[in-house]
Coordinates of C-alpha atoms in Angstrom, one line a residue:
M1 CA -11.2 2.3 -9.5
A2 CA -10.1 4.0 -6.3
T3 CA -8.6 7.4 -6.5
D4 CA -6.2 8.9 -4.0
K5 CA -9.1 11.2 -2.9
N6 CA -11.3 8.2 -2.2
I7 CA -8.6 6.6 0.0
L8 CA -8.2 9.8 2.0
E9 CA -12.0 10.1 2.4
I10 CA -12.4 6.5 3.6
T11 CA -9.4 6.8 5.9
R12 CA -10.8 10.0 7.5
K13 CA -14.3 8.5 7.9
A14 CA -12.6 5.6 9.8
G15 CA -11.2 8.1 12.2
Y16 CA -7.6 8.5 11.0
E17 CA -5.7 11.5 9.7
P18 CA -4.1 10.3 6.4
K19 CA -1.0 11.9 4.9
E20 CA -1.7 13.0 1.4
N21 CA 0.2 11.2 -1.4
M22 CA 1.4 8.5 1.0
G23 CA -0.6 5.5 0.1
I24 CA 0.4 2.5 -2.1
I25 CA -1.2 -0.8 -3.2
V26 CA 0.2 -3.9 -1.4
K27 CA -0.5 -7.6 -0.9
Y28 CA 0.5 -9.9 1.9
A29 CA 3.9 -11.4 1.0
P30 CA 3.8 -15.1 0.0
E31 CA 5.9 -17.4 2.2
N32 CA 7.5 -19.5 -0.6
L33 CA 7.7 -19.9 -4.4
S34 CA 4.6 -22.1 -4.6
A35 CA 2.7 -19.4 -2.7
K36 CA 4.2 -16.7 -5.0
I37 CA 2.8 -18.6 -8.0
A38 CA -0.7 -19.0 -6.5
D39 CA -0.6 -15.4 -5.3
F40 CA 0.1 -14.2 -8.8
F41 CA -3.5 -15.0 -9.7
S42 CA -5.0 -13.4 -6.5
M43 CA -6.8 -10.1 -6.7
E44 CA -6.7 -9.5 -3.0
F45 CA -5.1 -6.0 -2.7
Y46 CA -4.9 -3.5 0.1
V47 CA -4.0 0.2 0.3
L48 CA -1.2 0.8 2.8
Q49 CA -1.9 4.4 3.9
L50 CA 0.5 6.4 6.1
C51 CA -1.4 8.5 8.6
Q52 CA -0.3 11.1 11.2
E53 CA -0.1 8.5 14.1
E54 CA -0.3 5.1 12.5
L55 CA -0.2 2.9 9.4
V56 CA -3.5 1.6 8.2
L57 CA -4.2 -1.3 5.8
I58 CA -7.5 -0.9 3.8
P59 CA -9.0 -3.8 1.8
F60 CA -9.2 -2.6 -1.8
G61 CA -12.8 -3.9 -2.2
V62 CA -14.2 -1.2 0.2
F63 CA -13.7 1.4 -2.5
S64 CA -16.5 -0.2 -4.6
T65 CA -18.9 -0.6 -1.7
S66 CA -20.5 1.5 0.9
K67 CA -18.6 -0.5 3.6
K68 CA -15.9 1.6 5.2
E69 CA -13.4 -0.6 7.0
I70 CA -9.8 -0.7 8.0
S71 CA -8.2 -4.2 8.1
L72 CA -5.3 -3.3 10.3
Q73 CA -3.8 -0.3 12.0
I74 CA -0.3 -0.1 13.6
P75 CA 0.6 2.9 15.7
Y76 CA 4.0 4.2 14.8
G77 CA 5.1 3.8 18.5
D78 CA 4.5 0.0 18.1
I79 CA 6.8 -0.3 15.1
K80 CA 10.4 -1.3 15.9
S81 CA 11.7 -1.4 12.4
V82 CA 10.8 -1.4 8.7
T83 CA 12.8 -2.9 5.9
V84 CA 12.2 -2.6 2.2
V85 CA 14.1 -4.9 -0.2
E86 CA 13.9 -5.5 -3.9
D87 CA 12.3 -8.8 -4.7
G88 CA 12.1 -9.5 -8.5
L89 CA 9.6 -7.1 -9.9
N90 CA 8.3 -6.1 -6.5
Y91 CA 9.5 -4.6 -3.2
Q92 CA 9.1 -6.6 0.0
I93 CA 8.1 -4.5 3.1
S94 CA 8.7 -6.0 6.5
I95 CA 7.2 -4.2 9.5
T96 CA 8.5 -5.5 12.8
T97 CA 6.5 -4.8 16.1
D98 CA 7.1 -6.2 19.6
T99 CA 4.8 -9.1 18.8
D100 CA 4.9 -9.8 15.1
I101 CA 6.4 -9.2 11.6
L102 CA 4.0 -8.0 8.9
R103 CA 5.3 -8.9 5.5
L104 CA 3.8 -7.1 2.5
T105 CA 4.7 -6.9 -1.2
T106 CA 4.2 -4.0 -3.6
Q107 CA 4.8 -3.7 -7.3
Q108 CA 7.7 -1.6 -8.6
K109 CA 6.5 1.4 -10.4
E110 CA 8.2 0.8 -13.8
L111 CA 5.9 -2.0 -14.8
S112 CA 2.9 -1.1 -12.6
D113 CA 0.8 0.2 -15.5
F114 CA 0.9 -3.3 -17.0
R115 CA 0.3 -5.3 -13.9
S116 CA -2.8 -5.9 -11.9
S117 CA -2.4 -3.6 -9.0
G118 CA -1.1 -0.7 -11.1
T119 CA -4.2 -0.9 -13.3
L120 CA -6.4 -0.4 -10.2
T121 CA -4.7 2.9 -9.5
I122 CA -5.0 4.6 -12.9
Y123 CA -6.7 7.9 -13.1
S124 CA -7.0 10.7 -15.7
E125 CA -6.9 14.5 -15.4
G126 CA -7.9 15.8 -18.8
L127 CA -5.6 14.2 -21.3
K128 CA -3.1 13.1 -18.7
I129 CA -3.3 9.5 -17.5
S130 CA -1.3 8.4 -14.5
S131 CA -1.2 6.1 -11.5
W132 CA -1.3 7.3 -7.9
H133 CA 0.5 4.1 -6.8
K134 CA 3.4 4.9 -9.2
E135 CA 3.4 8.6 -8.1
N136 CA 3.4 7.7 -4.4
L137 CA 5.7 4.7 -4.3
D138 CA 9.1 6.3 -3.8
R139 CA 8.1 8.8 -1.1
T140 CA 6.0 6.2 0.7
L141 CA 8.7 3.6 0.8
E142 CA 11.2 6.2 1.9
A143 CA 8.9 7.3 4.7
L144 CA 8.4 3.7 5.8
K145 CA 12.1 3.1 6.0
N146 CA 12.6 6.3 8.1
I147 CA 10.0 5.4 10.8
H148 CA 11.9 5.7 14.1
Q149 CA 15.2 6.8 12.6

């Protein structure tokens, strides 16, 4: 399992300056109901990490390998708008640039301990068990919505 510290380390090694406690687990948003059903069984997750100058998308699998890669980086200056809307048990995040719209989905925190992405983010400190996705979700979504406002 990836910890918040692993994410920060990988992001720094890739040459970015991550903001602490500003990363969440996401997937690419499905286009329709059929894709939603198929996507339910997919374990293709990413960490959306806010950095000082850009957003980066890190494939979740890099945390279990020696491979350090960033799938996508979007400088804040290229972002025209970000919208976050509730979508069933998830939030849909739409990031609009001059040339494209990136649509992601992330699990709401209330049930994340019981769903696939939430279980990937569980950590323990002594007797306390928690999830960094759940802890970071509200502040990360708020920061995303406030880009360029």
